[in-house]
């Protein structure tokens, strides 16, 4: 019964992906997808400023969390960009970091931070008070260990997914931080990850992983089964991703200096950031976060957050 369910899920995603490619085989370049609103931040170490930030997350209430990597801290902003609080400083204690690179705030209660050089995942509450540290252990089986986490995300069921930068795979952890399974490593066949950079758990249940080396997104189900890939021939250096309105996947591409827009089953519909959005040109977009009709793009090289409003009318533009 379990195998039949897995096969059905795989077939559904594959057929939906092919259908999406047929419907959207011609990119809608002439359509306007976003409207530029404002830019927050700027290079510096003051409150609300950033230094080569690499990670971004937004919670269900619209609060933003920025992995301010160069300043070794994580900052919390409100939905208007106003600074609220921060945690960090260089170090290895419970409230310090050594290269925080990613953050997840999916459930509005917990904030998970990938503390790269400290080889751990830090858990805080929504106000950035420390709760726990998740570290790997040599006592675990080899395939359930992780080192140098590059990203972390939480499913709607409370399962934590960690992108293991050392072993180039994804680990699925339970609510206590204990690894349950891994996938995407050297024996994963079509789903093998070569140089994965970021991951994103879709509300529909897919696990999306950006692979910088292969210039593509690899998609798995929640049990680590390979489903399909997207972005080949389009993406150059895919990095952070987020889901918009449950219908689209936005991918920050650091080399193309654009944000690409795909259907969540893989069909591309366009991109933005090349200067056409009210003169805003990205330098190195590394992450993107979506809240309602707002799109936040984190630019590492400019050390800013660019804010856009989603304006694309799918029904109107389908005719």
PDB file of C-alpha atoms in Angstrom:
ATOM      1  CA  UNK A   1       0.000   0.000   0.000  1.00  0.00           C
ATOM      2  CA  UNK A   2       2.816   2.420   0.921  1.00  0.00           C
ATOM      3  CA  UNK A   3       4.663   1.742  -2.346  1.00  0.00           C
ATOM      4  CA  UNK A   4       1.486   2.345  -4.338  1.00  0.00           C
ATOM      5  CA  UNK A   5       1.019   5.721  -2.643  1.00  0.00           C
ATOM      6  CA  UNK A   6       4.616   6.724  -3.413  1.00  0.00           C
ATOM      7  CA  UNK A   7       4.248   5.694  -7.057  1.00  0.00           C
ATOM      8  CA  UNK A   8       1.004   7.666  -7.347  1.00  0.00           C
ATOM      9  CA  UNK A   9       2.627  10.789  -5.897  1.00  0.00           C
ATOM     10  CA  UNK A  10       5.599  10.508  -8.250  1.00  0.00           C
ATOM     11  CA  UNK A  11       3.339  10.069 -11.303  1.00  0.00           C
ATOM     12  CA  UNK A  12       1.217  13.042 -10.245  1.00  0.00           C
ATOM     13  CA  UNK A  13       4.210  15.356  -9.978  1.00  0.00           C
ATOM     14  CA  UNK A  14       5.727  14.144 -13.255  1.00  0.00           C
ATOM     15  CA  UNK A  15       2.495  14.552 -15.226  1.00  0.00           C
ATOM     16  CA  UNK A  16       1.796  17.953 -13.671  1.00  0.00           C
ATOM     17  CA  UNK A  17       5.336  19.063 -14.503  1.00  0.00           C
ATOM     18  CA  UNK A  18       4.999  18.020 -18.160  1.00  0.00           C
ATOM     19  CA  UNK A  19       1.598  19.702 -18.458  1.00  0.00           C
ATOM     20  CA  UNK A  20       2.966  22.894 -16.920  1.00  0.00           C
ATOM     21  CA  UNK A  21       5.830  22.913 -19.408  1.00  0.00           C
ATOM     22  CA  UNK A  22       3.387  22.580 -22.310  1.00  0.00           C
ATOM     23  CA  UNK A  23       1.154  25.377 -21.064  1.00  0.00           C
ATOM     24  CA  UNK A  24       4.031  27.709 -20.317  1.00  0.00           C
ATOM     25  CA  UNK A  25       6.498  26.804 -23.050  1.00  0.00           C
ATOM     26  CA  UNK A  26       6.624  30.467 -24.071  1.00  0.00           C
ATOM     27  CA  UNK A  27       7.909  32.733 -21.314  1.00  0.00           C
ATOM     28  CA  UNK A  28       5.640  35.673 -20.577  1.00  0.00           C
ATOM     29  CA  UNK A  29       8.344  38.314 -20.935  1.00  0.00           C
ATOM     30  CA  UNK A  30       5.857  41.028 -21.826  1.00  0.00           C
ATOM     31  CA  UNK A  31       3.972  40.704 -18.529  1.00  0.00           C
ATOM     32  CA  UNK A  32       4.767  42.721 -15.460  1.00  0.00           C
ATOM     33  CA  UNK A  33       5.096  40.495 -12.453  1.00  0.00           C
ATOM     34  CA  UNK A  34       6.096  42.860  -9.661  1.00  0.00           C
ATOM     35  CA  UNK A  35       6.036  46.495  -8.644  1.00  0.00           C
ATOM     36  CA  UNK A  36       9.035  47.858  -6.776  1.00  0.00           C
ATOM     37  CA  UNK A  37       8.125  49.373  -3.402  1.00  0.00           C
ATOM     38  CA  UNK A  38      11.250  50.208  -1.417  1.00  0.00           C
ATOM     39  CA  UNK A  39      14.718  49.149  -0.292  1.00  0.00           C
ATOM     40  CA  UNK A  40      15.796  48.603   3.308  1.00  0.00           C
ATOM     41  CA  UNK A  41      19.215  48.328   4.872  1.00  0.00           C
ATOM     42  CA  UNK A  42      22.616  49.160   3.479  1.00  0.00           C
ATOM     43  CA  UNK A  43      26.120  48.113   4.371  1.00  0.00           C
ATOM     44  CA  UNK A  44      27.066  48.646   8.016  1.00  0.00           C
ATOM     45  CA  UNK A  45      26.890  47.184  11.514  1.00  0.00           C
ATOM     46  CA  UNK A  46      24.116  49.369  12.925  1.00  0.00           C
ATOM     47  CA  UNK A  47      20.575  48.229  13.642  1.00  0.00           C
ATOM     48  CA  UNK A  48      18.787  47.528  10.366  1.00  0.00           C
ATOM     49  CA  UNK A  49      22.044  47.511   8.412  1.00  0.00           C
ATOM     50  CA  UNK A  50      23.694  44.420   6.961  1.00  0.00           C
ATOM     51  CA  UNK A  51      27.083  43.131   5.904  1.00  0.00           C
ATOM     52  CA  UNK A  52      27.000  40.456   3.199  1.00  0.00           C
ATOM     53  CA  UNK A  53      23.745  38.879   4.457  1.00  0.00           C
ATOM     54  CA  UNK A  54      22.959  35.409   3.168  1.00  0.00           C
ATOM     55  CA  UNK A  55      19.664  34.200   4.663  1.00  0.00           C
ATOM     56  CA  UNK A  56      16.120  35.523   4.884  1.00  0.00           C
ATOM     57  CA  UNK A  57      12.820  34.278   6.312  1.00  0.00           C
ATOM     58  CA  UNK A  58       9.374  35.692   6.999  1.00  0.00           C
ATOM     59  CA  UNK A  59       6.918  34.321   9.557  1.00  0.00           C
ATOM     60  CA  UNK A  60       3.105  34.093   9.178  1.00  0.00           C
ATOM     61  CA  UNK A  61       2.668  37.513  10.832  1.00  0.00           C
ATOM     62  CA  UNK A  62       5.030  39.237   8.403  1.00  0.00           C
ATOM     63  CA  UNK A  63       8.056  39.596  10.688  1.00  0.00           C
ATOM     64  CA  UNK A  64      11.354  39.221   8.837  1.00  0.00           C
ATOM     65  CA  UNK A  65      14.506  37.496  10.040  1.00  0.00           C
ATOM     66  CA  UNK A  66      17.812  38.225   8.317  1.00  0.00           C
ATOM     67  CA  UNK A  67      20.955  36.123   8.649  1.00  0.00           C
ATOM     68  CA  UNK A  68      23.364  39.065   8.737  1.00  0.00           C
ATOM     69  CA  UNK A  69      26.330  36.837   8.020  1.00  0.00           C
ATOM     70  CA  UNK A  70      29.130  39.395   7.892  1.00  0.00           C
ATOM     71  CA  UNK A  71      28.064  40.836  11.246  1.00  0.00           C
ATOM     72  CA  UNK A  72      27.665  37.346  12.806  1.00  0.00           C
ATOM     73  CA  UNK A  73      24.092  37.991  13.893  1.00  0.00           C
ATOM     74  CA  UNK A  74      20.418  37.536  13.061  1.00  0.00           C
ATOM     75  CA  UNK A  75      18.143  40.572  12.992  1.00  0.00           C
ATOM     76  CA  UNK A  76      14.357  40.728  13.313  1.00  0.00           C
ATOM     77  CA  UNK A  77      12.433  43.417  11.406  1.00  0.00           C
ATOM     78  CA  UNK A  78       8.736  44.191  11.294  1.00  0.00           C
ATOM     79  CA  UNK A  79       6.739  44.163   8.045  1.00  0.00           C
ATOM     80  CA  UNK A  80       7.600  47.841   7.489  1.00  0.00           C
ATOM     81  CA  UNK A  81      11.327  47.210   7.784  1.00  0.00           C
ATOM     82  CA  UNK A  82      11.716  48.675  11.274  1.00  0.00           C
ATOM     83  CA  UNK A  83      14.376  47.034  13.439  1.00  0.00           C
ATOM     84  CA  UNK A  84      12.992  45.071  16.400  1.00  0.00           C
ATOM     85  CA  UNK A  85      15.741  42.976  17.950  1.00  0.00           C
ATOM     86  CA  UNK A  86      18.857  40.937  17.204  1.00  0.00           C
ATOM     87  CA  UNK A  87      20.904  38.047  18.516  1.00  0.00           C
ATOM     88  CA  UNK A  88      24.502  37.117  17.889  1.00  0.00           C
ATOM     89  CA  UNK A  89      28.097  38.216  17.831  1.00  0.00           C
ATOM     90  CA  UNK A  90      31.039  35.988  16.952  1.00  0.00           C
ATOM     91  CA  UNK A  91      31.526  32.910  19.114  1.00  0.00           C
ATOM     92  CA  UNK A  92      30.411  29.380  19.878  1.00  0.00           C
ATOM     93  CA  UNK A  93      28.197  29.893  22.944  1.00  0.00           C
ATOM     94  CA  UNK A  94      24.412  29.522  22.789  1.00  0.00           C
ATOM     95  CA  UNK A  95      23.754  33.114  21.712  1.00  0.00           C
ATOM     96  CA  UNK A  96      26.686  33.553  19.340  1.00  0.00           C
ATOM     97  CA  UNK A  97      27.412  32.491  15.785  1.00  0.00           C
ATOM     98  CA  UNK A  98      30.245  31.666  13.443  1.00  0.00           C
ATOM     99  CA  UNK A  99      28.829  32.419   9.999  1.00  0.00           C
ATOM    100  CA  UNK A 100      25.028  32.191  10.261  1.00  0.00           C
ATOM    101  CA  UNK A 101      23.922  31.534   6.686  1.00  0.00           C
ATOM    102  CA  UNK A 102      20.219  30.673   6.736  1.00  0.00           C
ATOM    103  CA  UNK A 103      17.088  31.067   8.836  1.00  0.00           C
ATOM    104  CA  UNK A 104      13.578  29.572   8.928  1.00  0.00           C
ATOM    105  CA  UNK A 105      10.531  30.972  10.718  1.00  0.00           C
ATOM    106  CA  UNK A 106       7.693  28.982   9.144  1.00  0.00           C
ATOM    107  CA  UNK A 107       5.441  28.358  12.146  1.00  0.00           C
ATOM    108  CA  UNK A 108       5.576  31.804  13.744  1.00  0.00           C
ATOM    109  CA  UNK A 109       6.792  30.347  17.039  1.00  0.00           C
ATOM    110  CA  UNK A 110      10.283  29.029  16.378  1.00  0.00           C
ATOM    111  CA  UNK A 111      13.254  30.458  14.526  1.00  0.00           C
ATOM    112  CA  UNK A 112      15.845  27.968  13.272  1.00  0.00           C
ATOM    113  CA  UNK A 113      19.287  29.213  12.253  1.00  0.00           C
ATOM    114  CA  UNK A 114      21.963  27.340  10.299  1.00  0.00           C
ATOM    115  CA  UNK A 115      25.170  28.220  12.174  1.00  0.00           C
ATOM    116  CA  UNK A 116      27.589  27.030   9.510  1.00  0.00           C
ATOM    117  CA  UNK A 117      31.082  27.022  11.038  1.00  0.00           C
ATOM    118  CA  UNK A 118      29.785  25.919  14.445  1.00  0.00           C
ATOM    119  CA  UNK A 119      28.222  22.928  12.654  1.00  0.00           C
ATOM    120  CA  UNK A 120      24.888  23.225  14.398  1.00  0.00           C
ATOM    121  CA  UNK A 121      21.291  24.341  14.055  1.00  0.00           C
ATOM    122  CA  UNK A 122      20.198  26.868  16.653  1.00  0.00           C
ATOM    123  CA  UNK A 123      16.600  27.096  17.810  1.00  0.00           C
ATOM    124  CA  UNK A 124      15.162  30.351  19.191  1.00  0.00           C
ATOM    125  CA  UNK A 125      11.652  31.569  19.882  1.00  0.00           C
ATOM    126  CA  UNK A 126      10.050  34.300  17.770  1.00  0.00           C
ATOM    127  CA  UNK A 127      11.614  37.007  19.955  1.00  0.00           C
ATOM    128  CA  UNK A 128      15.066  35.427  19.507  1.00  0.00           C
ATOM    129  CA  UNK A 129      15.379  33.926  22.964  1.00  0.00           C
ATOM    130  CA  UNK A 130      17.536  30.801  22.915  1.00  0.00           C
ATOM    131  CA  UNK A 131      15.801  27.414  23.182  1.00  0.00           C
ATOM    132  CA  UNK A 132      18.124  24.646  22.011  1.00  0.00           C
ATOM    133  CA  UNK A 133      21.040  23.569  19.836  1.00  0.00           C
ATOM    134  CA  UNK A 134      20.919  20.643  17.415  1.00  0.00           C
ATOM    135  CA  UNK A 135      24.325  19.129  16.718  1.00  0.00           C
ATOM    136  CA  UNK A 136      25.459  16.048  14.920  1.00  0.00           C
ATOM    137  CA  UNK A 137      27.044  13.144  16.784  1.00  0.00           C
ATOM    138  CA  UNK A 138      29.615  10.546  15.786  1.00  0.00           C
ATOM    139  CA  UNK A 139      27.531   8.062  17.732  1.00  0.00           C
ATOM    140  CA  UNK A 140      24.885   8.191  15.011  1.00  0.00           C
ATOM    141  CA  UNK A 141      24.991   6.138  11.856  1.00  0.00           C
ATOM    142  CA  UNK A 142      27.083   7.837   9.170  1.00  0.00           C
ATOM    143  CA  UNK A 143      24.116   8.648   6.932  1.00  0.00           C
ATOM    144  CA  UNK A 144      22.377  10.415   9.844  1.00  0.00           C
ATOM    145  CA  UNK A 145      25.210  12.839  10.621  1.00  0.00           C
ATOM    146  CA  UNK A 146      25.509  16.383   9.338  1.00  0.00           C
ATOM    147  CA  UNK A 147      28.295  18.923   9.189  1.00  0.00           C
ATOM    148  CA  UNK A 148      28.346  22.591   8.144  1.00  0.00           C
ATOM    149  CA  UNK A 149      24.598  23.153   7.643  1.00  0.00           C
ATOM    150  CA  UNK A 150      23.803  25.441   4.719  1.00  0.00           C
ATOM    151  CA  UNK A 151      20.069  25.729   5.206  1.00  0.00           C
ATOM    152  CA  UNK A 152      17.164  24.642   7.360  1.00  0.00           C
ATOM    153  CA  UNK A 153      13.395  24.655   6.904  1.00  0.00           C
ATOM    154  CA  UNK A 154      10.334  23.421   8.735  1.00  0.00           C
ATOM    155  CA  UNK A 155       7.393  21.498   7.309  1.00  0.00           C
ATOM    156  CA  UNK A 156       3.778  22.146   8.289  1.00  0.00           C
ATOM    157  CA  UNK A 157       3.952  18.879  10.277  1.00  0.00           C
ATOM    158  CA  UNK A 158       6.857  20.152  12.360  1.00  0.00           C
ATOM    159  CA  UNK A 159       9.561  18.117  10.625  1.00  0.00           C
ATOM    160  CA  UNK A 160      12.887  19.893  10.287  1.00  0.00           C
ATOM    161  CA  UNK A 161      14.937  19.561   7.104  1.00  0.00           C
ATOM    162  CA  UNK A 162      18.646  20.400   7.177  1.00  0.00           C
ATOM    163  CA  UNK A 163      20.871  20.846   4.129  1.00  0.00           C
ATOM    164  CA  UNK A 164      24.194  19.186   4.944  1.00  0.00           C
ATOM    165  CA  UNK A 165      26.927  21.174   3.212  1.00  0.00           C
ATOM    166  CA  UNK A 166      29.676  18.742   4.136  1.00  0.00           C
ATOM    167  CA  UNK A 167      28.058  15.579   2.796  1.00  0.00           C
ATOM    168  CA  UNK A 168      25.920  17.198   0.064  1.00  0.00           C
ATOM    169  CA  UNK A 169      22.591  15.773   1.180  1.00  0.00           C
ATOM    170  CA  UNK A 170      19.398  16.571   3.056  1.00  0.00           C
ATOM    171  CA  UNK A 171      18.600  15.283   6.539  1.00  0.00           C
ATOM    172  CA  UNK A 172      15.102  15.047   7.937  1.00  0.00           C
ATOM    173  CA  UNK A 173      14.929  15.588  11.720  1.00  0.00           C
ATOM    174  CA  UNK A 174      12.118  15.111  14.209  1.00  0.00           C
ATOM    175  CA  UNK A 175      10.858  17.811  16.594  1.00  0.00           C
ATOM    176  CA  UNK A 176      13.639  16.979  19.055  1.00  0.00           C
ATOM    177  CA  UNK A 177      16.346  17.418  16.443  1.00  0.00           C
ATOM    178  CA  UNK A 178      17.118  13.728  15.966  1.00  0.00           C
ATOM    179  CA  UNK A 179      17.847  12.776  12.321  1.00  0.00           C
ATOM    180  CA  UNK A 180      15.402  10.248  10.888  1.00  0.00           C
ATOM    181  CA  UNK A 181      16.611   9.843   7.300  1.00  0.00           C
ATOM    182  CA  UNK A 182      18.874  11.392   4.667  1.00  0.00           C
ATOM    183  CA  UNK A 183      18.578  11.699   0.910  1.00  0.00           C
ATOM    184  CA  UNK A 184      20.221  13.247  -2.137  1.00  0.00           C
ATOM    185  CA  UNK A 185      23.758  11.921  -1.591  1.00  0.00           C
ATOM    186  CA  UNK A 186      26.035  10.045  -4.010  1.00  0.00           C
ATOM    187  CA  UNK A 187      23.796   6.985  -4.426  1.00  0.00           C
ATOM    188  CA  UNK A 188      20.571   8.936  -5.086  1.00  0.00           C
ATOM    189  CA  UNK A 189      20.564   8.403  -8.864  1.00  0.00           C
ATOM    190  CA  UNK A 190      18.636  11.169 -10.648  1.00  0.00           C
ATOM    191  CA  UNK A 191      18.158  12.921  -7.324  1.00  0.00           C
ATOM    192  CA  UNK A 192      21.866  13.141  -6.516  1.00  0.00           C
ATOM    193  CA  UNK A 193      23.009  16.543  -5.233  1.00  0.00           C
ATOM    194  CA  UNK A 194      26.430  17.775  -6.344  1.00  0.00           C
ATOM    195  CA  UNK A 195      26.769  21.168  -4.661  1.00  0.00           C
ATOM    196  CA  UNK A 196      23.454  21.994  -2.950  1.00  0.00           C
ATOM    197  CA  UNK A 197      23.043  25.503  -1.585  1.00  0.00           C
ATOM    198  CA  UNK A 198      19.508  26.003  -0.249  1.00  0.00           C
ATOM    199  CA  UNK A 199      16.304  24.110   0.439  1.00  0.00           C
ATOM    200  CA  UNK A 200      12.637  25.001   0.763  1.00  0.00           C
ATOM    201  CA  UNK A 201       9.712  22.903   2.001  1.00  0.00           C
ATOM    202  CA  UNK A 202       6.563  23.604   0.003  1.00  0.00           C
ATOM    203  CA  UNK A 203       3.169  23.849   1.652  1.00  0.00           C
ATOM    204  CA  UNK A 204       2.082  21.222  -0.876  1.00  0.00           C
ATOM    205  CA  UNK A 205       4.638  18.802   0.505  1.00  0.00           C
ATOM    206  CA  UNK A 206       7.637  18.957  -1.827  1.00  0.00           C
ATOM    207  CA  UNK A 207      11.247  19.527  -0.755  1.00  0.00           C
ATOM    208  CA  UNK A 208      13.014  21.835  -3.243  1.00  0.00           C
ATOM    209  CA  UNK A 209      16.826  21.937  -3.237  1.00  0.00           C
ATOM    210  CA  UNK A 210      18.931  24.327  -5.319  1.00  0.00           C
ATOM    211  CA  UNK A 211      22.083  22.750  -6.760  1.00  0.00           C
ATOM    212  CA  UNK A 212      24.666  25.357  -7.745  1.00  0.00           C
ATOM    213  CA  UNK A 213      26.928  22.928  -9.604  1.00  0.00           C
ATOM    214  CA  UNK A 214      24.133  21.466 -11.735  1.00  0.00           C
ATOM    215  CA  UNK A 215      22.317  24.819 -12.172  1.00  0.00           C
ATOM    216  CA  UNK A 216      18.944  23.318 -11.325  1.00  0.00           C
ATOM    217  CA  UNK A 217      16.362  22.684  -8.616  1.00  0.00           C
ATOM    218  CA  UNK A 218      15.880  19.078  -7.480  1.00  0.00           C
ATOM    219  CA  UNK A 219      12.478  18.211  -6.026  1.00  0.00           C
ATOM    220  CA  UNK A 220      11.725  15.360  -3.600  1.00  0.00           C
ATOM    221  CA  UNK A 221       8.676  14.248  -1.673  1.00  0.00           C
ATOM    222  CA  UNK A 222       8.608  14.425   2.117  1.00  0.00           C
ATOM    223  CA  UNK A 223      10.137  10.956   2.387  1.00  0.00           C
ATOM    224  CA  UNK A 224      13.153  11.850   0.242  1.00  0.00           C
ATOM    225  CA  UNK A 225      11.953  10.189  -2.963  1.00  0.00           C
ATOM    226  CA  UNK A 226      13.120  11.971  -6.108  1.00  0.00           C
ATOM    227  CA  UNK A 227      10.286  13.540  -8.117  1.00  0.00           C
ATOM    228  CA  UNK A 228      11.632  15.845 -10.826  1.00  0.00           C
ATOM    229  CA  UNK A 229      14.045  18.684 -11.611  1.00  0.00           C
ATOM    230  CA  UNK A 230      13.392  22.215 -12.823  1.00  0.00           C
ATOM    231  CA  UNK A 231      15.331  25.169 -14.187  1.00  0.00           C
ATOM    232  CA  UNK A 232      17.833  23.349 -16.424  1.00  0.00           C
ATOM    233  CA  UNK A 233      19.057  25.638 -19.171  1.00  0.00           C
ATOM    234  CA  UNK A 234      17.600  28.665 -17.363  1.00  0.00           C
ATOM    235  CA  UNK A 235      19.250  28.951 -13.970  1.00  0.00           C
ATOM    236  CA  UNK A 236      22.935  29.774 -13.598  1.00  0.00           C
ATOM    237  CA  UNK A 237      23.576  29.802  -9.837  1.00  0.00           C
ATOM    238  CA  UNK A 238      20.319  29.057  -8.023  1.00  0.00           C
ATOM    239  CA  UNK A 239      20.330  29.919  -4.336  1.00  0.00           C
ATOM    240  CA  UNK A 240      17.462  30.763  -1.964  1.00  0.00           C
ATOM    241  CA  UNK A 241      13.819  29.992  -2.795  1.00  0.00           C
ATOM    242  CA  UNK A 242      10.343  30.581  -1.473  1.00  0.00           C
ATOM    243  CA  UNK A 243       6.771  29.743  -2.365  1.00  0.00           C
ATOM    244  CA  UNK A 244       4.366  32.479  -3.432  1.00  0.00           C
ATOM    245  CA  UNK A 245       0.588  32.062  -2.960  1.00  0.00           C
ATOM    246  CA  UNK A 246       0.975  28.245  -3.111  1.00  0.00           C
ATOM    247  CA  UNK A 247       1.201  28.501  -6.916  1.00  0.00           C
ATOM    248  CA  UNK A 248       4.683  29.763  -7.737  1.00  0.00           C
ATOM    249  CA  UNK A 249       8.280  29.083  -6.741  1.00  0.00           C
ATOM    250  CA  UNK A 250      10.641  32.069  -6.728  1.00  0.00           C
ATOM    251  CA  UNK A 251      14.376  31.366  -7.072  1.00  0.00           C
ATOM    252  CA  UNK A 252      17.156  33.880  -6.393  1.00  0.00           C
ATOM    253  CA  UNK A 253      19.937  33.411  -8.937  1.00  0.00           C
ATOM    254  CA  UNK A 254      23.203  34.972  -7.785  1.00  0.00           C
ATOM    255  CA  UNK A 255      24.985  34.713 -11.136  1.00  0.00           C
ATOM    256  CA  UNK A 256      22.110  35.857 -13.364  1.00  0.00           C
ATOM    257  CA  UNK A 257      21.313  38.653 -10.861  1.00  0.00           C
ATOM    258  CA  UNK A 258      17.606  37.941 -11.195  1.00  0.00           C
ATOM    259  CA  UNK A 259      14.735  36.231  -9.408  1.00  0.00           C
ATOM    260  CA  UNK A 260      13.168  33.552 -11.597  1.00  0.00           C
ATOM    261  CA  UNK A 261       9.505  32.618 -11.333  1.00  0.00           C
ATOM    262  CA  UNK A 262       8.298  29.052 -11.892  1.00  0.00           C
ATOM    263  CA  UNK A 263       5.060  27.217 -11.462  1.00  0.00           C
ATOM    264  CA  UNK A 264       5.442  24.961  -8.440  1.00  0.00           C
ATOM    265  CA  UNK A 265       5.460  21.993 -10.833  1.00  0.00           C
ATOM    266  CA  UNK A 266       8.377  23.407 -12.823  1.00  0.00           C
ATOM    267  CA  UNK A 267       7.108  25.586 -15.680  1.00  0.00           C
ATOM    268  CA  UNK A 268       8.888  28.930 -15.985  1.00  0.00           C
ATOM    269  CA  UNK A 269       6.790  32.059 -16.437  1.00  0.00           C
ATOM    270  CA  UNK A 270       9.366  34.849 -16.133  1.00  0.00           C
ATOM    271  CA  UNK A 271      11.865  36.759 -14.015  1.00  0.00           C
ATOM    272  CA  UNK A 272      12.563  40.192 -12.561  1.00  0.00           C
ATOM    273  CA  UNK A 273      15.421  42.235 -11.187  1.00  0.00           C
ATOM    274  CA  UNK A 274      17.323  43.215 -14.289  1.00  0.00           C
ATOM    275  CA  UNK A 275      16.480  46.904 -13.907  1.00  0.00           C
ATOM    276  CA  UNK A 276      12.974  46.795 -15.332  1.00  0.00           C
ATOM    277  CA  UNK A 277      11.312  46.987 -11.889  1.00  0.00           C
ATOM    278  CA  UNK A 278      11.448  50.758 -11.333  1.00  0.00           C
ATOM    279  CA  UNK A 279      15.178  50.809 -12.017  1.00  0.00           C
ATOM    280  CA  UNK A 280      16.160  48.241  -9.386  1.00  0.00           C
ATOM    281  CA  UNK A 281      19.045  46.062 -10.520  1.00  0.00           C
ATOM    282  CA  UNK A 282      20.215  43.213  -8.328  1.00  0.00           C
ATOM    283  CA  UNK A 283      23.935  42.626  -7.839  1.00  0.00           C
ATOM    284  CA  UNK A 284      23.871  39.257  -6.078  1.00  0.00           C
ATOM    285  CA  UNK A 285      20.429  38.118  -4.930  1.00  0.00           C
ATOM    286  CA  UNK A 286      20.941  35.218  -2.530  1.00  0.00           C
ATOM    287  CA  UNK A 287      17.537  34.655  -0.949  1.00  0.00           C
ATOM    288  CA  UNK A 288      13.868  35.499  -1.352  1.00  0.00           C
ATOM    289  CA  UNK A 289      10.903  35.421   1.038  1.00  0.00           C
ATOM    290  CA  UNK A 290       7.189  35.868   0.302  1.00  0.00           C
ATOM    291  CA  UNK A 291       4.381  37.084   2.545  1.00  0.00           C
ATOM    292  CA  UNK A 292       0.903  37.642   1.125  1.00  0.00           C
ATOM    293  CA  UNK A 293       1.536  39.756  -1.997  1.00  0.00           C
ATOM    294  CA  UNK A 294       4.926  40.978  -0.775  1.00  0.00           C
ATOM    295  CA  UNK A 295       8.224  39.680  -2.118  1.00  0.00           C
ATOM    296  CA  UNK A 296      11.454  40.385  -0.237  1.00  0.00           C
ATOM    297  CA  UNK A 297      14.764  39.873  -2.037  1.00  0.00           C
ATOM    298  CA  UNK A 298      18.045  39.782  -0.103  1.00  0.00           C
ATOM    299  CA  UNK A 299      21.010  41.132  -2.084  1.00  0.00           C
ATOM    300  CA  UNK A 300      24.323  40.051  -0.578  1.00  0.00           C
ATOM    301  CA  UNK A 301      26.601  42.340  -2.586  1.00  0.00           C
ATOM    302  CA  UNK A 302      24.480  45.463  -2.007  1.00  0.00           C
ATOM    303  CA  UNK A 303      23.683  44.397   1.601  1.00  0.00           C
ATOM    304  CA  UNK A 304      20.021  45.385   1.235  1.00  0.00           C
ATOM    305  CA  UNK A 305      16.479  44.051   1.205  1.00  0.00           C
ATOM    306  CA  UNK A 306      14.454  45.016  -1.874  1.00  0.00           C
ATOM    307  CA  UNK A 307      10.674  44.940  -1.412  1.00  0.00           C
ATOM    308  CA  UNK A 308       8.209  44.258  -4.234  1.00  0.00           C
ATOM    309  CA  UNK A 309       4.477  43.765  -4.648  1.00  0.00           C
ATOM    310  CA  UNK A 310       3.213  40.837  -6.729  1.00  0.00           C
ATOM    311  CA  UNK A 311       1.037  42.200  -9.548  1.00  0.00           C
ATOM    312  CA  UNK A 312       0.790  39.288 -11.967  1.00  0.00           C
ATOM    313  CA  UNK A 313      -2.801  38.259 -12.754  1.00  0.00           C
ATOM    314  CA  UNK A 314      -2.585  34.621 -13.785  1.00  0.00           C
ATOM    315  CA  UNK A 315      -6.177  34.401 -15.044  1.00  0.00           C
ATOM    316  CA  UNK A 316      -5.902  37.606 -17.087  1.00  0.00           C
ATOM    317  CA  UNK A 317      -2.546  36.665 -18.602  1.00  0.00           C
ATOM    318  CA  UNK A 318      -3.638  33.134 -19.507  1.00  0.00           C
ATOM    319  CA  UNK A 319      -5.762  34.446 -22.373  1.00  0.00           C
TER     320      UNK A 319
END
